[in-house]
Structures are given as structure tokens and as C-alpha cells.
Backbone as JSON Lines, residues from 0, in Angstrom:
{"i":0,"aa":"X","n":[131.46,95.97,105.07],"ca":[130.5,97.04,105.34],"c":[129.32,97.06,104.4]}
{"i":1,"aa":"X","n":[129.48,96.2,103.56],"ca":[128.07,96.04,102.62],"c":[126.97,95.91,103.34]}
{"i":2,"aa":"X","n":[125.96,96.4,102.59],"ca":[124.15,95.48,103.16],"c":[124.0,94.71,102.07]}
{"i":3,"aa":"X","n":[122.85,94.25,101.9],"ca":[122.31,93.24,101.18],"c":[120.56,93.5,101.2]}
{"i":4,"aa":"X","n":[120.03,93.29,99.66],"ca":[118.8,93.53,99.11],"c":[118.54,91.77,98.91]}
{"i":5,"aa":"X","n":[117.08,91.48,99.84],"ca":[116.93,89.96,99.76],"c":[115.62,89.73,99.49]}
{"i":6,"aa":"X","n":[115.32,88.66,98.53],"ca":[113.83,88.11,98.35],"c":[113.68,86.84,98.67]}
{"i":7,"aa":"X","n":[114.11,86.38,99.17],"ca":[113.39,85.32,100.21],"c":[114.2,84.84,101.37]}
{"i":8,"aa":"X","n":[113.96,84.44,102.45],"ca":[114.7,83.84,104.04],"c":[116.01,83.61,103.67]}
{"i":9,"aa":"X","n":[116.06,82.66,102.8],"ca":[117.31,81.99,102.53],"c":[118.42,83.13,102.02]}
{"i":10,"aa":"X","n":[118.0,83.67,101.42],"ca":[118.97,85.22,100.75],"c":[119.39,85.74,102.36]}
{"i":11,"aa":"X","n":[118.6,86.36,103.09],"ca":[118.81,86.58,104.2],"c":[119.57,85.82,105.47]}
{"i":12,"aa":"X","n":[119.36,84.5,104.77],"ca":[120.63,83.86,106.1],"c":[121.76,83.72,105.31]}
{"i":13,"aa":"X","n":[121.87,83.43,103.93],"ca":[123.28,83.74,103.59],"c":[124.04,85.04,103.69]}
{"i":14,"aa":"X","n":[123.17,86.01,103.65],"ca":[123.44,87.41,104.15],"c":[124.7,87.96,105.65]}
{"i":15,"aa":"X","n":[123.7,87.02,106.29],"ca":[123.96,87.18,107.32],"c":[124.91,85.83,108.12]}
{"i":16,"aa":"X","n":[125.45,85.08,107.08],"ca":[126.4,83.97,107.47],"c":[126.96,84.16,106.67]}
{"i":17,"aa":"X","n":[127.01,85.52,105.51],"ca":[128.35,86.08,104.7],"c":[128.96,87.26,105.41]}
{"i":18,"aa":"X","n":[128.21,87.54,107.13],"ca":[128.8,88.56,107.97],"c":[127.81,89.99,107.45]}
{"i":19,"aa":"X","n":[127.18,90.08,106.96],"ca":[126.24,91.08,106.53],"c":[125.53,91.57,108.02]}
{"i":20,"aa":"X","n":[125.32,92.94,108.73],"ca":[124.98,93.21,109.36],"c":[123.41,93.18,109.4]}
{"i":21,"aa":"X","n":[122.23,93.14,110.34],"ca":[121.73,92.6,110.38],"c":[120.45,94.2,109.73]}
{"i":22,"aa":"X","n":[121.39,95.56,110.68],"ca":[121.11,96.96,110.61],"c":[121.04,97.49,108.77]}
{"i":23,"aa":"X","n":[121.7,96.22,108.23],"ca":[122.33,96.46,106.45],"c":[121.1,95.36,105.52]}
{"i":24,"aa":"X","n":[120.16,94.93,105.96],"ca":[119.43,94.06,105.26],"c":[118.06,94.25,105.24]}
{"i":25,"aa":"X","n":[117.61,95.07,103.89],"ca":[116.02,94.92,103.36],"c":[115.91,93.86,102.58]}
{"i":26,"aa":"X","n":[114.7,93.14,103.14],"ca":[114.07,91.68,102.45],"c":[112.83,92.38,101.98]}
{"i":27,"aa":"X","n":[112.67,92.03,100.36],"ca":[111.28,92.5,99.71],"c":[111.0,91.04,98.97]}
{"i":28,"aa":"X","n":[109.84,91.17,97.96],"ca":[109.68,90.55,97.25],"c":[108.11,90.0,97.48]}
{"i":29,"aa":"X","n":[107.63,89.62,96.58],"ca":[106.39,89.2,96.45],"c":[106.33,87.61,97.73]}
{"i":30,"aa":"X","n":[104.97,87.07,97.86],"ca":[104.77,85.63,98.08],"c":[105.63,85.42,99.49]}
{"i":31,"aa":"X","n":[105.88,86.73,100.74],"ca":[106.43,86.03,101.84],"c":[106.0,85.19,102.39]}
{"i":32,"aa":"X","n":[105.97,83.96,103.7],"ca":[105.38,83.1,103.87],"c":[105.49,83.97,105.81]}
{"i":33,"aa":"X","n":[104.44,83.45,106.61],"ca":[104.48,83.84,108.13],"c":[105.78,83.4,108.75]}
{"i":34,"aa":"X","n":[106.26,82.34,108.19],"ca":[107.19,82.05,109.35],"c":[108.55,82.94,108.28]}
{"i":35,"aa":"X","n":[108.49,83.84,107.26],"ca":[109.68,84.23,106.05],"c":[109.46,85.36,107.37]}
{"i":36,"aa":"X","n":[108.61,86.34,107.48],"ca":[108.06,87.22,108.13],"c":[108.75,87.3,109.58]}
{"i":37,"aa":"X","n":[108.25,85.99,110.16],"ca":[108.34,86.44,111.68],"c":[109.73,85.73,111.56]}
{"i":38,"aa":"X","n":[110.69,85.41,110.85],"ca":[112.32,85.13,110.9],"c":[112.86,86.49,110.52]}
{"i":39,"aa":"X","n":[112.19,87.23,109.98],"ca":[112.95,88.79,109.17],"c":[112.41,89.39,110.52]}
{"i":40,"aa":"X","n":[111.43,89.4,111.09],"ca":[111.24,90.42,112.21],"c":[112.06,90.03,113.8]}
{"i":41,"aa":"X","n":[112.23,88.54,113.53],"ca":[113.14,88.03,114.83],"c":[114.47,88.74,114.43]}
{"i":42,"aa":"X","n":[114.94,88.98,113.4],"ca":[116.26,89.39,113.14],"c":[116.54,90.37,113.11]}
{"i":43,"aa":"X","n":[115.46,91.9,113.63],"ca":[115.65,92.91,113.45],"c":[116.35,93.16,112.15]}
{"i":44,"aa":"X","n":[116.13,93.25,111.03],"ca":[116.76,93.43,110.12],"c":[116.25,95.3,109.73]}
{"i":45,"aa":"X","n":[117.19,95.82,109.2],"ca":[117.37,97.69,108.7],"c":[115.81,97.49,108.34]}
{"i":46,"aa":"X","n":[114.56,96.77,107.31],"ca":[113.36,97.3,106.78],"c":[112.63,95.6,105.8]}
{"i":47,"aa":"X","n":[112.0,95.66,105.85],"ca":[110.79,95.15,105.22],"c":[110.0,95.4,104.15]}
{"i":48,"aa":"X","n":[109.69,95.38,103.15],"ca":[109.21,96.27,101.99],"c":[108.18,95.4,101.54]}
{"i":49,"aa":"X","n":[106.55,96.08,101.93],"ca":[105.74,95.25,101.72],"c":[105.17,95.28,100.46]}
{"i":50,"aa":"X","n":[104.23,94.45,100.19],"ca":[103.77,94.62,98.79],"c":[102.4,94.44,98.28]}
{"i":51,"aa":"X","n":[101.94,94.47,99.53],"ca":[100.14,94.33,99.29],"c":[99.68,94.73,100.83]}
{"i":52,"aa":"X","n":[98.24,95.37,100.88],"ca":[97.42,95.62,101.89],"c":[97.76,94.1,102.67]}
{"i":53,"aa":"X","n":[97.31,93.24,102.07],"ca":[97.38,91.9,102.95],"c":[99.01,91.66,103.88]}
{"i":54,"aa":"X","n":[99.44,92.03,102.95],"ca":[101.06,91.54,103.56],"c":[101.44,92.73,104.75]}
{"i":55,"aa":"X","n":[100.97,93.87,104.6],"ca":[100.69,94.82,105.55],"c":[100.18,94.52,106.86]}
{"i":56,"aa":"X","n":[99.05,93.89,106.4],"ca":[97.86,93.37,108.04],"c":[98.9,92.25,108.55]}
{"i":57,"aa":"X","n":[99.32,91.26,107.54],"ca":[100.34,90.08,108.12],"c":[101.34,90.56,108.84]}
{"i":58,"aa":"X","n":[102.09,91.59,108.31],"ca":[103.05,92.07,109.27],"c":[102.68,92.21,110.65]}
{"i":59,"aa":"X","n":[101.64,92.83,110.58],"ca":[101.41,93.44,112.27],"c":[100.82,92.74,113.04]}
{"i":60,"aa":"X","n":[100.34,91.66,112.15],"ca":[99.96,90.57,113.08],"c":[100.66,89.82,113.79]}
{"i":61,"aa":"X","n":[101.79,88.79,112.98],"ca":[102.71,88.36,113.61],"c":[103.99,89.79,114.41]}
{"i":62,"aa":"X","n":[104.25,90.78,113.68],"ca":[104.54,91.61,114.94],"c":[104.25,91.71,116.92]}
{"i":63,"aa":"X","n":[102.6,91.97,116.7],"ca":[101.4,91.75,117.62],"c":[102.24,90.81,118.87]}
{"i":64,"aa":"X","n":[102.21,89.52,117.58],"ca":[102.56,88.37,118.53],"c":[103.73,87.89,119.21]}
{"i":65,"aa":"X","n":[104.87,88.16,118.24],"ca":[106.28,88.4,118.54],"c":[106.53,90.23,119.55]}
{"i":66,"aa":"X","n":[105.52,91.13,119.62],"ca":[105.91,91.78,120.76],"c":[106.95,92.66,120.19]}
{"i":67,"aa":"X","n":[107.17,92.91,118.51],"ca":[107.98,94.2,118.24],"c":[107.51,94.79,117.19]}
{"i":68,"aa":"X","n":[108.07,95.92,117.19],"ca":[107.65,96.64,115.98],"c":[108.82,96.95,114.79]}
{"i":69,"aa":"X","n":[108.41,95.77,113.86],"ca":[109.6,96.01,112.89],"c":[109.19,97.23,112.25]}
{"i":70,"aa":"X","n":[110.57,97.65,111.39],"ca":[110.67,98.89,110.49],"c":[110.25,98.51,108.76]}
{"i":71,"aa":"X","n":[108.98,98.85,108.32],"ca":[108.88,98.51,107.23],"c":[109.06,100.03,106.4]}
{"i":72,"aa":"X","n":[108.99,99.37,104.73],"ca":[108.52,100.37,103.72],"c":[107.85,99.73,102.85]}
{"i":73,"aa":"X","n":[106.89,100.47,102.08],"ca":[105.9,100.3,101.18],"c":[106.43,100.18,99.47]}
{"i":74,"aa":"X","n":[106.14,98.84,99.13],"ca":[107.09,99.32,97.39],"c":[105.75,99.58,97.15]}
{"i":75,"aa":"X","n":[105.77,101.0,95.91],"ca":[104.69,101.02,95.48],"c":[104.52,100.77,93.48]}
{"i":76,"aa":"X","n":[103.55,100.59,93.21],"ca":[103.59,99.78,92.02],"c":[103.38,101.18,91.65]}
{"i":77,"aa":"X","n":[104.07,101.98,90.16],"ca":[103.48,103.31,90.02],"c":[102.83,103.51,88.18]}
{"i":78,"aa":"X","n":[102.84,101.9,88.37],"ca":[101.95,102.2,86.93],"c":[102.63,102.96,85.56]}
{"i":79,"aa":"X","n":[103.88,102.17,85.9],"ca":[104.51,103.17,84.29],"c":[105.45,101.87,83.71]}
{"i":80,"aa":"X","n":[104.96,102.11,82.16],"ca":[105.56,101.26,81.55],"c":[107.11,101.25,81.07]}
{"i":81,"aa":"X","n":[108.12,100.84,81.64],"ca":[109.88,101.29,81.4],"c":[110.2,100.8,79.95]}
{"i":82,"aa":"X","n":[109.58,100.54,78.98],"ca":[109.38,100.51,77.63],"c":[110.67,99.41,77.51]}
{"i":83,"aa":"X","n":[110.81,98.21,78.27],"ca":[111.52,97.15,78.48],"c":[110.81,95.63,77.96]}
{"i":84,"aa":"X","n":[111.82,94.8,78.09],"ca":[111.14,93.62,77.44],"c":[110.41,93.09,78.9]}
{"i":85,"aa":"X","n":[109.02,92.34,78.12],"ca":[108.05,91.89,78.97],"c":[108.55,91.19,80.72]}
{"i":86,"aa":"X","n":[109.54,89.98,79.97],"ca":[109.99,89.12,81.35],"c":[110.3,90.46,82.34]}
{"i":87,"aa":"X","n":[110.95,91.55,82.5],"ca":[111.66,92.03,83.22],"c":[110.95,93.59,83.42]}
{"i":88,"aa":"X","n":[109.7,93.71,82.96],"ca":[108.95,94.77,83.86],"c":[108.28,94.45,84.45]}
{"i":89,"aa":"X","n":[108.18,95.49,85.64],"ca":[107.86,95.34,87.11],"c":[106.76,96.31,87.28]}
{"i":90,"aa":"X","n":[106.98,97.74,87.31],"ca":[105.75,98.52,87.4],"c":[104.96,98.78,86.54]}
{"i":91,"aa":"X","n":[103.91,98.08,85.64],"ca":[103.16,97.94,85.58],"c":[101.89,97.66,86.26]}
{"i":92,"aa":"X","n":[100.92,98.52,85.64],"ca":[99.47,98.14,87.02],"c":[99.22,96.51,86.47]}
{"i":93,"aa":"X","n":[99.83,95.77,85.71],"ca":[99.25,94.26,85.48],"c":[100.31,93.59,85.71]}
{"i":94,"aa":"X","n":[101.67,94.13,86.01],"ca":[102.71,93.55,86.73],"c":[102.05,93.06,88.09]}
{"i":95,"aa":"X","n":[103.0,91.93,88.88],"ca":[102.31,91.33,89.98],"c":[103.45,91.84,91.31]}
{"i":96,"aa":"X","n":[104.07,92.56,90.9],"ca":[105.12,93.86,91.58],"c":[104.49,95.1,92.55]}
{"i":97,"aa":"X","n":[104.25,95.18,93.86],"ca":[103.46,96.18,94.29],"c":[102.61,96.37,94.63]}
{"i":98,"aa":"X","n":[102.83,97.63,95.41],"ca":[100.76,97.89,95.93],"c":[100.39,99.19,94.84]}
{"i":99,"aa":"X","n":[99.39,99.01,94.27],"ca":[98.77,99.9,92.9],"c":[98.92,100.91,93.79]}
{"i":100,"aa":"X","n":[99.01,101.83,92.69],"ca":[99.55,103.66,93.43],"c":[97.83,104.1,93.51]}
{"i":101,"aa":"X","n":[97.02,103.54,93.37],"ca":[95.59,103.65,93.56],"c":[95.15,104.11,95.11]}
{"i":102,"aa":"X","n":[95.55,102.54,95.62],"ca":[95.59,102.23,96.67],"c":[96.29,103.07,97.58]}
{"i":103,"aa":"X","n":[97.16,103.77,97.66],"ca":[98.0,104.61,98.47],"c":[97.14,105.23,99.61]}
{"i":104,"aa":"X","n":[95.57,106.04,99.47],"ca":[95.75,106.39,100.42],"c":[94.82,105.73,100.96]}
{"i":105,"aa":"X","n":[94.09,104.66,100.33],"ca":[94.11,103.15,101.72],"c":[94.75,102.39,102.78]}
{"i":106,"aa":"X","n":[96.03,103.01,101.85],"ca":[96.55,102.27,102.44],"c":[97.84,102.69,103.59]}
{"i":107,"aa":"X","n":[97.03,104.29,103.66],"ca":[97.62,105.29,104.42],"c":[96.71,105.19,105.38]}
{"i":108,"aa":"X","n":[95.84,105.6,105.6],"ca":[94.5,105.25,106.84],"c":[94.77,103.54,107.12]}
{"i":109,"aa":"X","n":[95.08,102.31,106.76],"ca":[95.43,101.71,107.4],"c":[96.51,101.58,108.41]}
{"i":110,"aa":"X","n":[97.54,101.62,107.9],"ca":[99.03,102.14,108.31],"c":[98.72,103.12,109.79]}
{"i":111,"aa":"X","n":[97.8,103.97,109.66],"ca":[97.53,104.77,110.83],"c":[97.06,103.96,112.06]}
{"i":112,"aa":"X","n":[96.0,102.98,111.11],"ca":[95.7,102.41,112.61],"c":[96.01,100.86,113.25]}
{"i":113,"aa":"X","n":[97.31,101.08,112.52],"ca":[98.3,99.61,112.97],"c":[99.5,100.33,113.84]}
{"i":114,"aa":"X","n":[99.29,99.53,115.18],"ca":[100.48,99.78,116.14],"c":[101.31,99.09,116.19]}
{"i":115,"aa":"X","n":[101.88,98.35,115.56],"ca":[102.96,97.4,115.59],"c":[103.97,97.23,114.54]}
{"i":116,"aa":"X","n":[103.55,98.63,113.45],"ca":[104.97,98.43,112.61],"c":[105.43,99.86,112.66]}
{"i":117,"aa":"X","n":[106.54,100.07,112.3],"ca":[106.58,101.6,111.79],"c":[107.42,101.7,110.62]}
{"i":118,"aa":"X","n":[106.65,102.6,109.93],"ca":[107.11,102.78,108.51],"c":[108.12,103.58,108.1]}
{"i":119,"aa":"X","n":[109.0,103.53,107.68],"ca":[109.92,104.26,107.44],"c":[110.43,104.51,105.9]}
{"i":120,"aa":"X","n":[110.48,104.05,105.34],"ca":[110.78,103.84,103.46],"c":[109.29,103.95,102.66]}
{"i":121,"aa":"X","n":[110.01,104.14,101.35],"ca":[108.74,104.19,100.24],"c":[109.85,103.73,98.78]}
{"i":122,"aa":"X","n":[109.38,102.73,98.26],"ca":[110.21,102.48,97.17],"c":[109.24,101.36,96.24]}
{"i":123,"aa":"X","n":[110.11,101.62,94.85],"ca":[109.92,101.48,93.6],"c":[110.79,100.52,92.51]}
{"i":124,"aa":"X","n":[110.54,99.73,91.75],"ca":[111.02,99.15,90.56],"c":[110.09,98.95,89.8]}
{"i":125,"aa":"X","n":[110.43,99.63,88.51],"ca":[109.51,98.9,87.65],"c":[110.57,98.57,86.33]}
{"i":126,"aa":"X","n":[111.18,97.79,86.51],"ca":[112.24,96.86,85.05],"c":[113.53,97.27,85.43]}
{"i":127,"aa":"X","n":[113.78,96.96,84.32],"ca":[115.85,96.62,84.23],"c":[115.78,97.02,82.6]}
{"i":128,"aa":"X","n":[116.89,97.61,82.85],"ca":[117.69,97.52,81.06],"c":[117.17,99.14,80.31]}
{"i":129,"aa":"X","n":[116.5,99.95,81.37],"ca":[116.21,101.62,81.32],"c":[117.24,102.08,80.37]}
{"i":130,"aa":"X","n":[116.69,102.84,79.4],"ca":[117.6,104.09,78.6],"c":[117.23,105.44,79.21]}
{"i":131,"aa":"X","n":[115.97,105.67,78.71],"ca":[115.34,106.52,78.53],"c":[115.28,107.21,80.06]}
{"i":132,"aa":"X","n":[116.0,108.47,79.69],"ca":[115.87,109.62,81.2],"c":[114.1,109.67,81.42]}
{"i":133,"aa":"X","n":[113.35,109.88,80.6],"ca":[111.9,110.47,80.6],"c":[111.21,109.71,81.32]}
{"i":134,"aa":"X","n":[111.56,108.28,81.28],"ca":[110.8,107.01,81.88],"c":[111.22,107.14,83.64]}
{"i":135,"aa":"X","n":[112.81,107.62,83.55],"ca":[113.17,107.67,85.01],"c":[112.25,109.11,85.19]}
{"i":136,"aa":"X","n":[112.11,110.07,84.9],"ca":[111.58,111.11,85.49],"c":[109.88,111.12,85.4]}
{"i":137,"aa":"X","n":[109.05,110.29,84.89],"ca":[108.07,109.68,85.23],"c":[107.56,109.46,86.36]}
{"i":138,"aa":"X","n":[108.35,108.32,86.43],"ca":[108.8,107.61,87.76],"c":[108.92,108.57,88.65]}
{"i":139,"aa":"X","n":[109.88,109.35,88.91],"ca":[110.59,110.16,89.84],"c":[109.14,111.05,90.39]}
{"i":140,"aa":"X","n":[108.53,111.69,89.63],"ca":[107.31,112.7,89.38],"c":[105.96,112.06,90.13]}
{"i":141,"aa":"X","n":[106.37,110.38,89.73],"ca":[104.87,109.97,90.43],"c":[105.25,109.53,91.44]}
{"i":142,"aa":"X","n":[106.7,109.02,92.11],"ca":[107.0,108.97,93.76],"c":[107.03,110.25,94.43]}
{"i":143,"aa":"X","n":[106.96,111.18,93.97],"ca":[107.27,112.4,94.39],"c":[105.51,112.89,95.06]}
{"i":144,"aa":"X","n":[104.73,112.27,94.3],"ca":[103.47,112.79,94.34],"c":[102.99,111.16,95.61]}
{"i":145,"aa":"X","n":[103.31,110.44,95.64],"ca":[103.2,109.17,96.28],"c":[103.37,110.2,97.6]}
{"i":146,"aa":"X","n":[104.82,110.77,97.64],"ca":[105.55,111.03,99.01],"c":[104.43,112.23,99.55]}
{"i":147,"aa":"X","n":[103.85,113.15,98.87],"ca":[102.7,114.32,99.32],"c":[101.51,113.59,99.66]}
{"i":148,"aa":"X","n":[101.24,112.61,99.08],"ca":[100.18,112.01,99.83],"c":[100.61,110.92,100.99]}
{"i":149,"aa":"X","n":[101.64,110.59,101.72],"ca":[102.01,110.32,103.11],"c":[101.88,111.2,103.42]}
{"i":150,"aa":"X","n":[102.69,112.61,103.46],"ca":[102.68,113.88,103.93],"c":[101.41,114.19,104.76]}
{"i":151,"aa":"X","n":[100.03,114.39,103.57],"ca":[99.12,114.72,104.2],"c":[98.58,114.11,104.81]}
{"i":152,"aa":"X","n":[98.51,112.73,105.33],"ca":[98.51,111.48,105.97],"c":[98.72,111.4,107.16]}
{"i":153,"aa":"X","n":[99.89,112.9,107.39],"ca":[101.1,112.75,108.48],"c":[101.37,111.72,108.68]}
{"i":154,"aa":"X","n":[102.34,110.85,107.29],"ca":[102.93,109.95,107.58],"c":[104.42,110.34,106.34]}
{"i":155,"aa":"X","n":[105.32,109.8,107.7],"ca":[106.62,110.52,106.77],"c":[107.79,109.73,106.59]}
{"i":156,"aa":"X","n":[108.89,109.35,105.91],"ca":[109.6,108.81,105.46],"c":[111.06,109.04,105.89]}
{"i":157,"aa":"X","n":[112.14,108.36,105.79],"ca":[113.14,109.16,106.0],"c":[114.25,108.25,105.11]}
{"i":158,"aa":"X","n":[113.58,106.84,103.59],"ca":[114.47,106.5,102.81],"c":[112.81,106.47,101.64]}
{"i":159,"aa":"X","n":[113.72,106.58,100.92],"ca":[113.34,106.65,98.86],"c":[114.19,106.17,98.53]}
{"i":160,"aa":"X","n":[113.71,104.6,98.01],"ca":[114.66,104.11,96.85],"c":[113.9,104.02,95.7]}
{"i":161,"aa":"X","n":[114.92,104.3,94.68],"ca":[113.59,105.27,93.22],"c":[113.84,103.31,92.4]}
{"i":162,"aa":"X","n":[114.67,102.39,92.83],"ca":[114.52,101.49,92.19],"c":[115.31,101.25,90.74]}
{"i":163,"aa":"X","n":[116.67,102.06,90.45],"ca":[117.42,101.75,89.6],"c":[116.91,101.13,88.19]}
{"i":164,"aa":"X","n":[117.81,100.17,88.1],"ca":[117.02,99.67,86.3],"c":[117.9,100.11,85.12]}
{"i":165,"aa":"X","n":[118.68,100.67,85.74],"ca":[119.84,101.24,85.1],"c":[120.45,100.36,83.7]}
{"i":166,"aa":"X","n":[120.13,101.64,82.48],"ca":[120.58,100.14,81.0],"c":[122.0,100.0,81.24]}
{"i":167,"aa":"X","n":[122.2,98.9,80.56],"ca":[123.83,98.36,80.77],"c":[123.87,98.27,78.72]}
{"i":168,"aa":"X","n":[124.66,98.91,78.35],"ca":[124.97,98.65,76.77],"c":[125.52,97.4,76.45]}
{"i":169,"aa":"X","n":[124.83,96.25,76.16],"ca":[125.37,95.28,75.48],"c":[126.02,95.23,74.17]}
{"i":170,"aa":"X","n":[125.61,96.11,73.18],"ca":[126.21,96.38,71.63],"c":[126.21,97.81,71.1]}
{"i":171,"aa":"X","n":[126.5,97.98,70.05],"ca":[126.45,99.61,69.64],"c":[125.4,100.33,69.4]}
{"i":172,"aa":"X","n":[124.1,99.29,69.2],"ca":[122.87,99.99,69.29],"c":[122.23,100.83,70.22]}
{"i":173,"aa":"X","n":[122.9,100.36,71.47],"ca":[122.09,100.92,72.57],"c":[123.16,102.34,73.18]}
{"i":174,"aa":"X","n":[122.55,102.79,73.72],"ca":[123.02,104.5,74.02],"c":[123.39,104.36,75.5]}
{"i":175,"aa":"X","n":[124.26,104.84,76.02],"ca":[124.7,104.61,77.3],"c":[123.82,105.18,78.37]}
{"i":176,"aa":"X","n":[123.58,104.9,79.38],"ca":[122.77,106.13,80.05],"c":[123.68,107.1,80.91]}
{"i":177,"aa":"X","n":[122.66,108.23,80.86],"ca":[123.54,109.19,80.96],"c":[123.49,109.88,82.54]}
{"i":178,"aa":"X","n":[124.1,109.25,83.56],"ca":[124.19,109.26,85.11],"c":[124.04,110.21,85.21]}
{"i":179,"aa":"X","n":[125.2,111.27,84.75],"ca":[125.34,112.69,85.49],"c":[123.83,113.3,85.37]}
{"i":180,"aa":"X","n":[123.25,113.28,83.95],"ca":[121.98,113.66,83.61],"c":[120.46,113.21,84.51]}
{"i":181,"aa":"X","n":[120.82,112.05,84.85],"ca":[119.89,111.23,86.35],"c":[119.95,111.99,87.15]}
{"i":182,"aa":"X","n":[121.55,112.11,87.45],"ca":[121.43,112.65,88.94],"c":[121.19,114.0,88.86]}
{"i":183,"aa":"X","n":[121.14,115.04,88.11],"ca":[120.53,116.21,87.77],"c":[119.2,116.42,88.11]}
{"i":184,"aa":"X","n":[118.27,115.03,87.39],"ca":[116.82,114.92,87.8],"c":[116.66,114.32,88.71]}
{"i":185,"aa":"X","n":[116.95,113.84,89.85],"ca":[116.73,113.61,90.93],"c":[116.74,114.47,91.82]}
{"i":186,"aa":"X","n":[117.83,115.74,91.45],"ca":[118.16,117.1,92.34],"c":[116.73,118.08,92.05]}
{"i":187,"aa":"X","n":[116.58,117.9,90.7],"ca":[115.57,118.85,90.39],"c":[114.16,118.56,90.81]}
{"i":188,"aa":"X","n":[113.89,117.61,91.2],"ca":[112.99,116.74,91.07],"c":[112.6,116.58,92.96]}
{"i":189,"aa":"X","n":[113.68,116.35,93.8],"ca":[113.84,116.49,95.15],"c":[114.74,117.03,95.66]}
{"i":190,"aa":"X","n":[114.37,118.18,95.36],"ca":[115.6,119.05,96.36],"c":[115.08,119.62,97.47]}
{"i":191,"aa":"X","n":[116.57,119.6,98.5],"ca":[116.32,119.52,99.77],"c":[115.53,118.86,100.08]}
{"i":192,"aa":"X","n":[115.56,117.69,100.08],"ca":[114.76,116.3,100.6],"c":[115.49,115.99,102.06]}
{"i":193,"aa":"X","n":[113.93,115.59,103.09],"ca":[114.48,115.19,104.33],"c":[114.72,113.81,104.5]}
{"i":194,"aa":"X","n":[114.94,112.87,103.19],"ca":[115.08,111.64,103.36],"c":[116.52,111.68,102.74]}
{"i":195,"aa":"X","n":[116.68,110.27,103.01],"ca":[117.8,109.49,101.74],"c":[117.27,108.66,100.75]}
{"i":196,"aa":"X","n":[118.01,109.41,99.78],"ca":[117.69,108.82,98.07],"c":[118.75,107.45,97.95]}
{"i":197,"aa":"X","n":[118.25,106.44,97.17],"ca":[119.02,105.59,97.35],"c":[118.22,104.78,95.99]}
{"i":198,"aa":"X","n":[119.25,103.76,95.04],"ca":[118.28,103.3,94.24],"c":[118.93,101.87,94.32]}
């Protein structure tokens, strides 16, 4: 009953020749190629998670042509530094992770006038190896403000993945993170949300 989180084709056919449902598989990642694209949209797969205006127009193009409308979501880059080592941050505005939270409501008036995808998700990573609650509630504060500007867009969502990153304590230096305390700020932060939270 697992899904599977995939960055490139090949992730996705082992996915799905490890019995992975097809309804259980978001493919993201930077650098897709047309034919990575129109194999994830032949496969109906659960979502798509794009990562630039360009990769946006690509979608709906080969959509167009293939005659469906896959289900995408938007990762958005939100410009915060997870105070992590270099190799392994992601949201940064000079990270190569995302569409700049700049861009959002460009890239909301586009989205409007493309008929061939429909959007459904909005999600986030920026690093691995997170302590710090403040950095997650950052984060949390500026998807939250991401999600009001779809809103007024009338464009609406029905998954948020806030993108984990979750520290793992390798030695005694480091401080455990503190879940229950996450999931506190996620309640406080979106409550009564008409989506699913998911990281």
C-alpha cells in the first residue's frame, strides 16, 4: 500500500515494477526531459510537481498533445535558509530547487490560462538535517501566505506537503527534534485546513 516520491523515469518504473500503484506516485525534481514528462502523464500517475514557469508551459504542451490533463503541483522555492550544510539546501532563492516565491503570482495568471493541466498540490523542501522548530515555522508562515495568494487567484489546492527535513541525531551534540512540538505548529499555523498536510 505504499506510494513512492520519484526524480527521474527510471525511479518511476521501478516504482511501479515494485507493484507501487500508479494513483501512489509523485515524480518531482529538477531537469525533466519531454519524453520523462509525457511517460509520467501516459501513466496517470497521483501528481507532477513542477519547478519552473517553463516546465509548466512543457507540461501542457505535451498534455495538449497526448489529449489529457494530468494532475500537477507547484514546488515552490520559499527563500529561507534551513541553517544546514551547503550540499543539502534546497530553498534557497540561489538554490536551483523551485519556482522563486516571487514568481507565484505569475505564475498564477498563467496556470489560469492553461487548459490542460489541473493543479492540485503546492509543496516545499528546502534541506535535510532541520533542528530548529523556527526554521520549520518560517517555512510553514511563508506556504501559508503562498496558499492566500492561490486563494485570491481562485486557485485552490487540496494537498500541502511542507517538505520534511526532519534532523536525525547522529551524536550528542545535536538535540532531537521535537515532533510533538511540529505538529503543534502545523495545527496552529493551519487549522481547519481544507487540504491534506503531508511532508
Amino acid at each position: 500500500g505504499a506510494g513512492a516520491d520519484v526524480v527521474s523515469i527510471e525511479e518511476m518504473h521501478r516504482a511501479l515494477m515494485a507493484g507501487v500503484n500508479p494513483e501512489k506516485i509523485i515524480f518531482e525534481g529538477v531537469g525533466k526531459s519531454n519524453s520523462d514528462l509525457t511517460d509520467a502523464i501516459n501513466t496517470n500517475i497521483r501528481q507532477i510537481n513542477v519547478e519552473s514557469i517553463e516546465e509548466l508551459n512543457q507540461v501542457n504542451i505535451i498534455a495538449k498533445y497526448l489529449k489529457k490533463k494530468p494532475r500537477i503541483g507547484l514546488r515552490l522555492n520559499p527563500d529561507i535558509d534551513a541553517n544546514t550544510l551547503d550540499n543539502i539546501s534546497t530553498g534557497r532563492k540561489a538554490d536551483k530547487f523551485g519556482i522563486n516565491f516571487i514568481q507565484l503570482q505569475e505564475v498564477c495568471e498563467l496556470i489560469k490560462s492553461l487548459d490542460c493541466i489541473e493543479l492540485i498540490g503546492l509543496s516545499c523542501h528546502i534541506g535535510s538535517q532541520i533542528f530548529d522548530l523556527n526554521i520549520f515555522e518560517k517555512t510553514f508562515n511563508k506556504m501559508k501566505i503562498a496558499i492566500n495568494i492561490l486563494k485570491s487567484n481562485n486557485l485552490n489546492i487540496n494537498r500541502l506537503n511542507l517538505g520534511g527535513g526532519f534532523g536525525i541525531p547522529y551524536n550528542d551534540t545535536q538535540k532531537k527534534l521535537d515532533i510533538k512540538q511540529l505538529s503543534i505548529l502545523v495545527e496552529k499555523i493551519f487549522p481547519d485546513s481544507s487540504f491534506n498536510i503531508s511532508f
